[in-house]
Each structure stands twice: as structure tokens, then as C-alpha cells.
Short mmCIF file of C-alpha atoms in Angstrom, two decimals:
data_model
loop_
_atom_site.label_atom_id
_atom_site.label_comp_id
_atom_site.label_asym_id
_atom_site.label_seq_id
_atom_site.Cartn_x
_atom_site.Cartn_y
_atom_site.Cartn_z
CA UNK D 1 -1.16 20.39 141.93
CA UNK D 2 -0.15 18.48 145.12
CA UNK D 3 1.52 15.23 145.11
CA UNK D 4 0.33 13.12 147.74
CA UNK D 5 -2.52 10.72 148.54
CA UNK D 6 -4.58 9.40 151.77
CA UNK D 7 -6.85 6.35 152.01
CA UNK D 8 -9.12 6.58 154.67
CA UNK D 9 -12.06 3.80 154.88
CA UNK D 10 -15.55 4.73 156.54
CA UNK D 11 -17.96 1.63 156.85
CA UNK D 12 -21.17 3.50 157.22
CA UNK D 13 -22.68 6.52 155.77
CA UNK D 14 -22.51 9.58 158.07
CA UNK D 15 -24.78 11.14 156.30
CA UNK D 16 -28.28 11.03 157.80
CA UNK D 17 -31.05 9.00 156.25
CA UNK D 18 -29.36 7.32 153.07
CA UNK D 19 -30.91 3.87 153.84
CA UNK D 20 -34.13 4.77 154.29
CA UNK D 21 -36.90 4.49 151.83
CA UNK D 22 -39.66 6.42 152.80
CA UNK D 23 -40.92 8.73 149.86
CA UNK D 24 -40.29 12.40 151.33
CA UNK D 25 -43.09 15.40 150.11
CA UNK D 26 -42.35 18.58 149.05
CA UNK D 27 -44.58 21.64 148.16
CA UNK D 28 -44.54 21.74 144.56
CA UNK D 29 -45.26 25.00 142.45
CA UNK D 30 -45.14 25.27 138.89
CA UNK D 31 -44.64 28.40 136.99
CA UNK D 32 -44.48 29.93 133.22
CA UNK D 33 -41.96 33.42 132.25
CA UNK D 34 -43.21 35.96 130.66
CA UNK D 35 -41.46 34.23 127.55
CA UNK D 36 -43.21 30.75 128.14
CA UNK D 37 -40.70 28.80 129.64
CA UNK D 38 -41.65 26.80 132.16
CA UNK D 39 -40.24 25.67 135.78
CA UNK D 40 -41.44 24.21 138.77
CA UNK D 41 -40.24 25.10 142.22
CA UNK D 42 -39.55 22.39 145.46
CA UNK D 43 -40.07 24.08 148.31
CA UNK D 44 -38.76 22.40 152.18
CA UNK D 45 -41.33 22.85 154.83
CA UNK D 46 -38.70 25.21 156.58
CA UNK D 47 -39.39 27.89 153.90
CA UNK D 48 -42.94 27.54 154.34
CA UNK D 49 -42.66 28.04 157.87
CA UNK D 50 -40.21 30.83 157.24
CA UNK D 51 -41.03 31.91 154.06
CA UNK D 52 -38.52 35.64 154.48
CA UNK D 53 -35.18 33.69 155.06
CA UNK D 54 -33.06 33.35 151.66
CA UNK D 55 -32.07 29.55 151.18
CA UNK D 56 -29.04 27.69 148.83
CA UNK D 57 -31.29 26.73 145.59
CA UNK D 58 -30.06 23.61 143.00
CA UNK D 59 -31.03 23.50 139.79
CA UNK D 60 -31.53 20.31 138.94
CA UNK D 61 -31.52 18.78 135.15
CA UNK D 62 -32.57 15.15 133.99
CA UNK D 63 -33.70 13.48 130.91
CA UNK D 64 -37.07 13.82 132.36
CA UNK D 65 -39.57 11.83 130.55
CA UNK D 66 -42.42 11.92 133.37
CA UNK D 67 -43.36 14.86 136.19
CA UNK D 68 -40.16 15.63 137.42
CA UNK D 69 -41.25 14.87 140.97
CA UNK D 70 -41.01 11.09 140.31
CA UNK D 71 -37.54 11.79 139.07
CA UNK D 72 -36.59 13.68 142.23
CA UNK D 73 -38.01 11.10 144.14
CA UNK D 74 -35.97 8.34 142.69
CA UNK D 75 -32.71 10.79 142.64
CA UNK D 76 -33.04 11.75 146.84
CA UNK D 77 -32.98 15.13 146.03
CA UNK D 78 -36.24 15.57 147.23
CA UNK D 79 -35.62 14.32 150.93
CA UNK D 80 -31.71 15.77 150.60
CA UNK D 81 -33.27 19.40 150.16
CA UNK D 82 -35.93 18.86 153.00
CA UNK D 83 -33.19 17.77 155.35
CA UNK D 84 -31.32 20.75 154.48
CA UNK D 85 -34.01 23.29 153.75
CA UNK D 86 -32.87 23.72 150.12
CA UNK D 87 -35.21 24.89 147.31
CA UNK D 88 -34.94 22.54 143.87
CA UNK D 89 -35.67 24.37 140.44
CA UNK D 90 -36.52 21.99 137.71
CA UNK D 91 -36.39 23.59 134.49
CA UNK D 92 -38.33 22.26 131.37
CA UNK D 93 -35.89 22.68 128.15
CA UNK D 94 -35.14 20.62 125.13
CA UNK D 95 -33.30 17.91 127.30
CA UNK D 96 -31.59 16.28 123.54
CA UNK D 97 -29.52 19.78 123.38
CA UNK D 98 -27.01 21.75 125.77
CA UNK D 99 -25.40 24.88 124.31
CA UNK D 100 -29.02 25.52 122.51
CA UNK D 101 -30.64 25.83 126.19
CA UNK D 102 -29.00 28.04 128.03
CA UNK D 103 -30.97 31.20 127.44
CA UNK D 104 -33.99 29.15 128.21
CA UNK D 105 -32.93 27.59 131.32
CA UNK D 106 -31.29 31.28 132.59
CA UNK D 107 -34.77 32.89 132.16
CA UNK D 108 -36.41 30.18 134.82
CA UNK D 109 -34.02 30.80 137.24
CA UNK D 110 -34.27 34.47 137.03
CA UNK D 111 -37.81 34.49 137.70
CA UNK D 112 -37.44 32.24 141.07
CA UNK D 113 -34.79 33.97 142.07
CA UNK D 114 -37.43 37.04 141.68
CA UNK D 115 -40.01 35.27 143.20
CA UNK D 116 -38.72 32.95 145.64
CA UNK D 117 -36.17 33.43 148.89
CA UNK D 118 -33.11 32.41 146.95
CA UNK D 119 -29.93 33.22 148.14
CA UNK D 120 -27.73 33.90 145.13
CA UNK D 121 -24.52 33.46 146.49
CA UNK D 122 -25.51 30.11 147.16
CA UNK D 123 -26.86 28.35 143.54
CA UNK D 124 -25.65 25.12 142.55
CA UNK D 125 -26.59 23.08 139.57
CA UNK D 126 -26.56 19.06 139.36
CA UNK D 127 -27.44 17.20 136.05
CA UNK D 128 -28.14 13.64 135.59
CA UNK D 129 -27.08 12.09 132.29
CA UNK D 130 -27.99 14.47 129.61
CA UNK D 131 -28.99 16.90 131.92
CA UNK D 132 -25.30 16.89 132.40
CA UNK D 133 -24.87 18.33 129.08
CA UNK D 134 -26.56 21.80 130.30
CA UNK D 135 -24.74 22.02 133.50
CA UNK D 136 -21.43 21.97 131.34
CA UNK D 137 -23.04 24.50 128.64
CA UNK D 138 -24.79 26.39 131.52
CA UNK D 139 -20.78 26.71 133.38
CA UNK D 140 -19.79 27.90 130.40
CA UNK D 141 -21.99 30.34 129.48
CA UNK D 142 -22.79 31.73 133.17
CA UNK D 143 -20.08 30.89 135.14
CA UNK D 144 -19.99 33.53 138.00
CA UNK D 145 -23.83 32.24 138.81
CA UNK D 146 -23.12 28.85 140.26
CA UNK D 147 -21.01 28.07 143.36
CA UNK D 148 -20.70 24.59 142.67
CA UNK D 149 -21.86 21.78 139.88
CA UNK D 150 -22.74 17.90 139.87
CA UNK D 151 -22.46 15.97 137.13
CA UNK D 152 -24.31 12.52 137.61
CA UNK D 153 -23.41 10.00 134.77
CA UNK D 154 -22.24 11.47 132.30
CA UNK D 155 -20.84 15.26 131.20
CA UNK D 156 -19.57 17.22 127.78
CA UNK D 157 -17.02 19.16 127.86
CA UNK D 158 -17.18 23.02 128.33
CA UNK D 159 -15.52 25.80 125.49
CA UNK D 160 -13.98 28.19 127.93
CA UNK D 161 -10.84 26.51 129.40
CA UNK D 162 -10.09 29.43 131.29
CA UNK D 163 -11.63 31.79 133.05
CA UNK D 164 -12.07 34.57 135.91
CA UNK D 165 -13.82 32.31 138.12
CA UNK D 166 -13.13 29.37 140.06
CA UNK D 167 -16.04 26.59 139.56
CA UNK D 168 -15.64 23.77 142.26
CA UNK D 169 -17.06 20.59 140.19
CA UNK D 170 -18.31 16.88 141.07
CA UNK D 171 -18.34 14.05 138.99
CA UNK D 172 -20.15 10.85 140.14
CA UNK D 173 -19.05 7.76 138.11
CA UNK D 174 -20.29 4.37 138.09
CA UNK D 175 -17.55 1.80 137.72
CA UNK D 176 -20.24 0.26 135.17
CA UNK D 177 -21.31 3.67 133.66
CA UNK D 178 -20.29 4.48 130.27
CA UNK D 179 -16.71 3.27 130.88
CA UNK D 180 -14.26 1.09 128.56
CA UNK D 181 -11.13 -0.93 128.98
CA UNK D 182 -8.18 0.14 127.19
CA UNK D 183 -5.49 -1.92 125.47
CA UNK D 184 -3.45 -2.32 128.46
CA UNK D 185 -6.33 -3.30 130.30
CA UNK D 186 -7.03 -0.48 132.45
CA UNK D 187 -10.23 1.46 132.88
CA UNK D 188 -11.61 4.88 131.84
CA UNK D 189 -14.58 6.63 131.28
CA UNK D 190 -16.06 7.43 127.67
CA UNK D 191 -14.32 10.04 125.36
CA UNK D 192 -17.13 12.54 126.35
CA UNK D 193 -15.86 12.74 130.00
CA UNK D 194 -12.49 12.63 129.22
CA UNK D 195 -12.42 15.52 127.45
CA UNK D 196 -14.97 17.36 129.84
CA UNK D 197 -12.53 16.37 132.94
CA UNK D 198 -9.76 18.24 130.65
CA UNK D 199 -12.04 20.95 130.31
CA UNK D 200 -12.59 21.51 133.79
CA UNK D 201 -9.29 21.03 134.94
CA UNK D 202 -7.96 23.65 132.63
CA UNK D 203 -11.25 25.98 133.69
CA UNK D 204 -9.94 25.83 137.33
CA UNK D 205 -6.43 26.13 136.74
CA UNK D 206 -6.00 22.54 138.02
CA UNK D 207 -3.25 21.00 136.02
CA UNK D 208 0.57 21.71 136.08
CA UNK D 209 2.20 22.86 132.68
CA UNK D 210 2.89 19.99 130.73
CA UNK D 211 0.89 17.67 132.34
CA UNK D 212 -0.83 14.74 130.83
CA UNK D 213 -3.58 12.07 131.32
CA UNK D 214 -2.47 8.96 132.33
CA UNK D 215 -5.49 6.29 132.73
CA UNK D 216 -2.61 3.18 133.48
CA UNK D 217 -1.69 5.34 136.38
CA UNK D 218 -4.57 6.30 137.36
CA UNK D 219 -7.70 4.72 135.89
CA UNK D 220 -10.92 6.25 134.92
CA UNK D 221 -9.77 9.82 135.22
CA UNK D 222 -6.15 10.41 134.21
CA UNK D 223 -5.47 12.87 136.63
CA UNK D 224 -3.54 11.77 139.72
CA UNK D 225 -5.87 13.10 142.84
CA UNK D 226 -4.15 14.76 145.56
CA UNK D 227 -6.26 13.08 148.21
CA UNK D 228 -8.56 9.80 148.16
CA UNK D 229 -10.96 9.02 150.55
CA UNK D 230 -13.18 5.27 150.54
CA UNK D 231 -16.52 5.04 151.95
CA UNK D 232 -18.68 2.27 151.98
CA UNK D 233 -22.58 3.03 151.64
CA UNK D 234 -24.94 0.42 151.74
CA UNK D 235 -22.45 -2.10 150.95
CA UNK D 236 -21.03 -0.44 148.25
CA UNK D 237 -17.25 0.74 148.02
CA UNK D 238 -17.43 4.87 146.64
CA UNK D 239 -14.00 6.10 145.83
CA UNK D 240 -13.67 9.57 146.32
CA UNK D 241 -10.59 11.03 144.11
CA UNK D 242 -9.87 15.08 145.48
CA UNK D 243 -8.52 17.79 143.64
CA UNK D 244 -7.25 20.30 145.91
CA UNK D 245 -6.57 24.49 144.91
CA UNK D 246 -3.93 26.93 146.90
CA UNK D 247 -6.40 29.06 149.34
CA UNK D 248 -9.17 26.05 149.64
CA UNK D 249 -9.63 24.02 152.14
CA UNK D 250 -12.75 22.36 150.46
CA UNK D 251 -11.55 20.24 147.31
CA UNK D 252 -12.31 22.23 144.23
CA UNK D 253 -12.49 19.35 142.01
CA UNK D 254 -14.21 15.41 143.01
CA UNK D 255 -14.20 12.47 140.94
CA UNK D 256 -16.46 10.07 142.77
CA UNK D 257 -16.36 6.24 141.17
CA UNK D 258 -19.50 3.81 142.52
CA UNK D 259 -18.07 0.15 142.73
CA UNK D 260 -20.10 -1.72 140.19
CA UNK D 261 -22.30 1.37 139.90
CA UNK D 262 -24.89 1.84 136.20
CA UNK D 263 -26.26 4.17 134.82
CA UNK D 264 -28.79 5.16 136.94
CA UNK D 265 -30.78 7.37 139.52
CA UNK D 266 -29.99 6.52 143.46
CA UNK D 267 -30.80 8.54 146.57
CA UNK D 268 -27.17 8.11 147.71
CA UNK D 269 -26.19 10.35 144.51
CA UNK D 270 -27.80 13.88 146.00
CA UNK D 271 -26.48 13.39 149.48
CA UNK D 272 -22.92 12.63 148.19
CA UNK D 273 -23.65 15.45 145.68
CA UNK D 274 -24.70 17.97 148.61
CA UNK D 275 -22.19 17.22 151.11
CA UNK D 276 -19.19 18.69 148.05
CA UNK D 277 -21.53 21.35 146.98
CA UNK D 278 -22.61 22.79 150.34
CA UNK D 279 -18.91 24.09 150.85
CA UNK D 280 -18.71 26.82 148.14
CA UNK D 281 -20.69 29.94 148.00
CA UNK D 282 -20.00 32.92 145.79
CA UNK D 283 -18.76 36.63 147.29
CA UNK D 284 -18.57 40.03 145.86
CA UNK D 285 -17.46 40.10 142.36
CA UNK D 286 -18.57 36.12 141.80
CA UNK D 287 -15.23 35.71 144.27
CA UNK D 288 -15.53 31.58 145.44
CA UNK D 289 -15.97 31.38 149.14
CA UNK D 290 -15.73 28.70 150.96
CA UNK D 291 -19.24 28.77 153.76
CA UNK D 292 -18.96 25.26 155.32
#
């Protein structure tokens, strides 16, 4: 892993539309497999208009105690994926469970992507809270289907920690999130993440032999970044912590800590969460690419 780190401050957002409320509509479909599970489809108005050209897909898992739309309304990833013309899949599983679900959730996204102009080289997967869970179980169980994950407050680690594919991965971290202070007074997030960060690491070949966490050196994650970039949305400092691969230009790993941030939904989330994910694709083979 490289050795060196860059601060660079942005005041405002550059990405288009974060401070604006507006609720954003989306053509909604619902649908049931021929086993019974049950998912319902987001489509942008670009692939209604153009209903032939294949578009990036992101499955996207919550806690979701109402209709998901009011979810992805209060997450942005309803106006992120009209801005971008992606399609959302929202699957329905038992949200309490992980490693349990992953059959289930795999059969909904087989049938859109039989049904619906996905283009598979381009799937990605976010989860907020315990719909983290499943995008950690769902990595380790499929991994050659995603080209990218997002793990939104909070994340369990994964059993493979190695593996024939690379898996470029996002964590967004409130500073206020499920974190603790330590003995020697520095920061870090809950056992949970720790472990899952480990996990990942070691997935993606990410960590030199011998190396350890070390939260006094570098709180919250333990892992020394190799680049980190501040930005300042909507008057709130996001520290963006990059973990860079040989033959990448993209990061391959981001640990993104929100300045005060809880444990909650926020339309800045999904455009911070697009704007990593959009880089990766898969090629042949499940090869990583990098498309942006």
C-alpha cells in the first residue's frame, strides 16, 4: 500500500443538486418471481424515453419499515438515479438477517436483469444500516456480480478474505454513528466495522504483510489512507480517506467520515455514494474495469 497523503479542501459541492429539496418522481414498478419474492423497480425518465439502451442498476437495501419510495426519497437516491439515468432495485427480504438472504435477494435481481435494460457489467449495491449486512453477505456470496458496494452506517464483516475478484468498496461514517472513544482517547468505529474494514482489506489484497490497525494513528479506521481529500457540503466537513490498488486509477477502497454526522438517511449520502461507484464496471471473466 502507498505511503503518502494529500489534503485538498473544496468549499462547495460539485456535485449537481445536493442542496436542493424538491421531492424527485420516478416510475415505480413492482414485481413477484416465480418463487414469490418480491422487488420493485425505479425507473429514470431516460429509460422510458429510451427504453432499448442497457443502464448501470443499484441495488439498494434499507431497514425499510414503510414503501420503500419514502425511503429513497429521504436517501437521494431517487433524484441521484434520475440525474444519471440509473435504474434502483429494491428488494423485499428479511431485513433482521444477512447471510440467510442472499438466495432471496439474487433471485430479484435475476428477474430485472431479465426483464429490464440492465447492463450487467455495471451493478452496484448500497445498503443503509442493516441493509449493510446483505451487501457484505451478498459480496461474499456473489462477488463477480457487483462492480462496486456502499455501505451507509454501518457493515458486518464478509467470510471470504480472499478472493479472484477485486471489489472496490465505500464506507460512509458519521463521526456520531456507532463510534466509541478508546482509552487513549482516540476515536473508532464499533467492533462490527472494524472487523468488516479487515475483511475487506484482506478481500482486495489491500494491506501489506504484517500490517496492523492502528486507531491512535489513524482514528476511526486503523488503516493509514494513501490519499485524503476534505470537502465541505452544506456546511459540513466530509473526510474522504482513499485506498489506492497497483493498475487503478480510481481508489479501490473509501472511508468517508461526516463531521458530526448520526445515524441517519441524507440525500448527500447517494451522490457521494455514486460519484465512487460510477468508476468501476466489470469485464470479461468478472475482470474490474475502470469506465469513468
Amino acid at each position: 500500500m502507498k505511503r503518502f497523503v494529500s489534503i485538498m479542501v473544496i468549499i462547495t459541492l460539485l456535485l449537481s443538486g445536493c442542496s436542493q429539496k424538491k421531492e424527485v418522481e420516478m416510475k415505480e414498478e413492482s414485481y413477484t418471481t416465480d418463487g414469490g419474492e418480491q422487488g420493485w423497480m425505479y425507473l429514470p425518465d431516460a429509460a422510458i424515453d429510451n427504453p432499448e439502451e442497457k443502464r448501470p442498476l443499484v441495488l439498494v437495501t434499507c431497514a425499510f419499515r414503510s414503501h420503500p419510495e419514502e425511503k429513497l426519497q429521504q436517501s437521494g437516491w431517487i433524484k441521484q438515479a434520475q440525474e444519471a439515468g440509473l435504474l434502483l432495485l429494491v428488494p423485499k427480504y428479511k431485513t433482521t438477517e444477512s447471510y440467510s438472504q442472499t438466495e432471496r435477494v439474487m433471485e430479484i435481481l435475476n428477474y430485472a436483469i431479465e426483464h429490464y435494460p440492465v447492463d450487467t457489467t455495471r451493478i452496484y449495491a448500497s445498503g443503509f444500516s442493516n441493509g449493510g449486512g446483505v451487501v457484505g453477505a451478498l459480496t461474499n456470496d456473489y462477488p463477480g456480480i457487483f462492480a462496486g458496494i456502499s455501505f451507509m452506517s454501518w457493515m458486518m464483516p464478509i467470510k471470504h478474505l480472499s478472493s479472484p475478484y477485486e471489489m472496490p468498496f465505500q464506507i460512509i461514517q458519521g463521526s456520531e454513528d456507532l463510534t466509541l472513544e478508546m482509552d487513549s482517547g482516540s476515536m473508532r468505529v464499533i467492533d462490527d466495522e472494524v472487523w468488516g474494514i479487515e475483511s475487506l482489506m484482506r478481500f482486495n489484497g489491500l494491506l501489506e504483510s504484517g500490517e496492523a490497525k492502528d486507531f491512535d494513528k489513524t482514528e476511526y479506521w486503523g488503516y493509514e489512507p494513501d490519499e485524503v481529500e476534505t470537502s465541505v457540503i452544506e456546511e459540513i466537513t466530509w473526510t474522504f480517506s482513499n485506498y489506492y490498488k497497483e493498475d487503478h486509477t480510481a481508489p479501490l477502497g473509501q472511508l468517508v467520515l461526516i463531521e458530526g454526522g448520526k445515524h441517519e438517511l441524507t440525500e448527500q449520502k447517494a451522490f457521494v455514494a455514486w460519484d465512487f461507484l460510477r468508476h468501476y464496471a466489470r469485464g470479461e471473466n468478472g475482470a474490474l474495469i475502470e469506465v469513468e
